[in-house]
Coordinates of C-alpha atoms in Angstrom, one line a residue:
M1 CA 2.0 21.8 -21.1
S2 CA 5.4 21.0 -19.6
C3 CA 8.5 22.0 -21.5
G4 CA 10.6 19.3 -19.8
P5 CA 10.1 16.6 -22.5
L6 CA 10.8 19.0 -25.3
L7 CA 14.0 20.3 -23.6
A8 CA 15.2 16.7 -23.0
Y9 CA 14.5 15.9 -26.7
L10 CA 16.3 19.0 -27.8
R11 CA 19.4 18.3 -25.6
E12 CA 19.5 14.6 -27.1
R13 CA 19.4 16.1 -30.6
V14 CA 22.1 18.6 -29.8
A15 CA 24.3 15.8 -28.2
S16 CA 23.7 13.6 -31.3
W17 CA 24.6 16.4 -33.7
R18 CA 27.9 17.1 -31.8
Q19 CA 28.9 13.5 -32.3
I20 CA 28.0 13.7 -36.0
A21 CA 29.8 16.9 -36.5
R22 CA 33.0 15.4 -35.0
R23 CA 32.9 12.5 -37.6
I24 CA 32.1 14.5 -40.6
R25 CA 34.2 17.7 -40.2
V26 CA 37.3 16.3 -42.0
P27 CA 35.5 14.6 -45.0
L28 CA 33.4 17.8 -45.3
G29 CA 36.7 19.8 -45.3
F30 CA 37.9 17.8 -48.3
L31 CA 34.7 18.4 -50.2
F32 CA 34.8 22.1 -49.3
A33 CA 38.3 22.3 -50.6
I34 CA 37.1 21.2 -54.1
L35 CA 34.3 23.9 -54.0
Y36 CA 36.8 26.4 -52.7
I37 CA 39.2 26.0 -55.6
W38 CA 36.3 26.1 -58.1
L39 CA 34.9 29.4 -56.7
A40 CA 38.1 31.2 -55.9
R41 CA 39.1 34.2 -58.0
P42 CA 42.6 35.0 -56.5
N43 CA 44.9 37.8 -57.7
T44 CA 48.4 38.5 -56.5
L45 CA 47.6 40.8 -53.6
S46 CA 44.7 38.6 -52.3
L47 CA 47.0 35.5 -52.5
V48 CA 49.9 37.2 -50.7
V49 CA 47.7 38.8 -47.9
G50 CA 45.6 35.7 -47.5
W51 CA 48.7 33.6 -47.2
L52 CA 50.1 35.8 -44.5
I53 CA 46.9 35.6 -42.4
A54 CA 46.7 31.8 -43.0
L55 CA 50.3 31.5 -42.0
G56 CA 49.5 33.0 -38.7
G57 CA 46.9 30.4 -38.2
L58 CA 49.4 27.7 -39.0
V59 CA 51.9 29.0 -36.5
I60 CA 49.3 29.1 -33.7
R61 CA 48.1 25.6 -34.6
G62 CA 51.7 24.4 -34.7
I63 CA 52.6 25.9 -31.3
A64 CA 49.4 24.6 -29.7
S65 CA 50.0 21.0 -31.0
G66 CA 53.4 21.2 -29.4
H67 CA 51.9 21.8 -26.0
V68 CA 48.8 19.6 -25.9
T69 CA 48.9 16.2 -24.3
K70 CA 45.4 15.0 -25.3
N71 CA 43.5 13.0 -22.5
E72 CA 46.6 12.9 -20.1
R73 CA 46.3 16.3 -18.5
L74 CA 44.7 19.7 -18.9
T75 CA 46.9 21.8 -21.0
T76 CA 47.2 25.4 -19.9
S77 CA 50.7 26.2 -21.3
G78 CA 51.7 28.0 -24.5
P79 CA 48.7 29.3 -26.4
Y80 CA 46.3 27.4 -24.1
A81 CA 47.2 30.1 -21.4
Y82 CA 45.5 32.7 -23.6
V83 CA 42.6 30.9 -25.3
R84 CA 40.9 27.5 -24.6
N85 CA 40.8 26.4 -28.2
P86 CA 44.0 27.6 -29.9
L87 CA 43.8 24.8 -32.6
Y88 CA 40.3 26.0 -33.6
F89 CA 41.4 29.7 -33.3
G90 CA 44.3 28.9 -35.6
S91 CA 42.0 27.1 -38.0
V92 CA 39.6 30.1 -38.1
L93 CA 42.6 32.3 -38.9
M94 CA 43.6 29.9 -41.7
G95 CA 40.0 30.0 -43.0
A96 CA 40.0 33.8 -42.9
G97 CA 43.3 33.9 -44.8
F98 CA 42.0 31.5 -47.4
A99 CA 38.8 33.6 -47.7
V100 CA 40.9 36.7 -48.4
A101 CA 43.0 34.8 -51.0
A102 CA 39.9 33.5 -52.8
R103 CA 38.1 36.9 -53.1
S104 CA 34.8 35.2 -53.0
W105 CA 31.7 36.1 -50.9
P106 CA 30.2 32.7 -51.4
I107 CA 33.3 31.2 -49.8
V108 CA 33.1 33.6 -46.9
A109 CA 29.5 32.6 -46.3
A110 CA 30.3 28.9 -46.6
L111 CA 33.2 29.2 -44.2
T112 CA 31.0 31.0 -41.7
V113 CA 28.3 28.3 -41.9
F114 CA 30.9 25.6 -41.6
F115 CA 32.3 27.1 -38.5
V116 CA 28.8 27.6 -36.8
V117 CA 27.3 24.3 -37.8
I118 CA 30.3 22.0 -37.5
Y119 CA 33.1 23.6 -35.3
L120 CA 31.1 25.2 -32.5
P121 CA 29.3 22.0 -31.7
V122 CA 32.6 20.1 -31.8
I123 CA 34.1 22.7 -29.5
R124 CA 31.3 22.4 -27.0
S125 CA 31.5 18.6 -27.2
E126 CA 35.3 18.6 -26.5
E127 CA 34.8 21.1 -23.6
D128 CA 32.1 18.8 -22.0
F129 CA 34.5 16.0 -22.2
L130 CA 37.3 18.1 -20.6
R131 CA 34.9 19.3 -17.9
E132 CA 34.1 15.6 -17.0
K133 CA 37.8 14.4 -17.2
F134 CA 39.5 17.3 -15.5
P135 CA 37.8 18.9 -12.4
E136 CA 40.2 21.9 -12.8
F137 CA 38.7 22.6 -16.2
T138 CA 35.8 24.6 -14.6
E139 CA 38.2 27.1 -13.1
Y140 CA 40.3 27.3 -16.3
A141 CA 37.2 27.9 -18.4
Q142 CA 36.1 30.7 -16.1
Q143 CA 39.5 32.5 -16.5
V144 CA 40.4 31.7 -20.2
P145 CA 38.1 32.6 -23.1
R146 CA 36.8 30.0 -25.4
F147 CA 37.8 31.7 -28.6
V148 CA 39.0 35.3 -28.3
P149 CA 42.4 35.2 -26.7
R150 CA 43.0 37.1 -23.5
L151 CA 45.9 39.5 -23.4
S152 CA 47.7 38.1 -20.3
A153 CA 48.6 34.4 -19.6
F154 CA 46.4 32.4 -17.3
G155 CA 48.0 31.3 -14.0
N156 CA 51.4 29.8 -13.6
V157 CA 52.4 28.8 -17.1
Q158 CA 54.6 25.7 -17.1
G159 CA 55.7 23.5 -19.9
G160 CA 57.4 24.2 -23.2
F161 CA 57.0 23.4 -26.8
S162 CA 57.7 19.8 -27.8
W163 CA 58.5 18.7 -31.4
Q164 CA 57.7 15.2 -30.3
L165 CA 54.1 16.3 -29.6
Y166 CA 54.0 18.3 -32.8
R167 CA 55.0 15.2 -34.8
K168 CA 52.7 12.9 -32.7
H169 CA 49.6 15.1 -33.5
R170 CA 50.8 15.3 -37.2
E171 CA 50.3 19.0 -37.4
Y172 CA 52.6 19.1 -40.4
N173 CA 49.7 17.9 -42.3
A174 CA 48.1 21.3 -41.9
V175 CA 51.3 22.8 -43.3
L176 CA 51.2 20.5 -46.3
G177 CA 47.5 20.9 -46.9
A178 CA 47.7 24.8 -46.7
S179 CA 50.7 24.7 -49.1
M180 CA 48.8 22.7 -51.6
V181 CA 45.8 25.1 -51.4
V182 CA 48.1 28.1 -52.0
A183 CA 49.8 26.2 -55.0
A184 CA 46.3 25.5 -56.4
L185 CA 45.3 29.2 -56.0
A186 CA 48.5 30.2 -57.7
A187 CA 47.9 27.9 -60.6
K188 CA 44.4 29.1 -60.9
M189 CA 45.4 32.7 -60.9
I190 CA 48.0 32.0 -63.7
W191 CA 45.4 30.1 -65.6
L192 CA 42.8 32.8 -65.2
S193 CA 45.3 35.5 -66.4
H194 CA 45.7 33.8 -69.8

């Protein structure tokens, strides 16, 4: 029995899931936020430490959004010189910070599942697109890790941060959303203390 048809079927299913994951990640994020606030049991220490970790993720995301020119050229400057997916890396840091702030193992488990089931397929899908659109992506991918940043910059890093790109990508929405979560956690912490 040949494995060829089975492998073709599995590749088709994976490609289909990647497309679905791209479409549902934002709506699922909003649903998760409701579950998150409900399950969270923050205290002052967890809120402060968690917010500091999340803030690091916000900074990385903000800097990355000010460098990336989507679909125009392969971005290798700024944080992209250290890691191929600094926006997702920043998002994971934010998620880790909010997990610390929540003090809830079910939230840690849910965030882990969300990352593996939704974000990893989206990352692979985006990298497939970049590989097709930009021939130089293959060399870049060989030198720059997908997710764990390297310690030294890749190649000749040109380009600077652009506030125009930051605004174009509406990265300020991440700051607003994170601030709303922190405010909700602080309100819940005060409510739980009474």
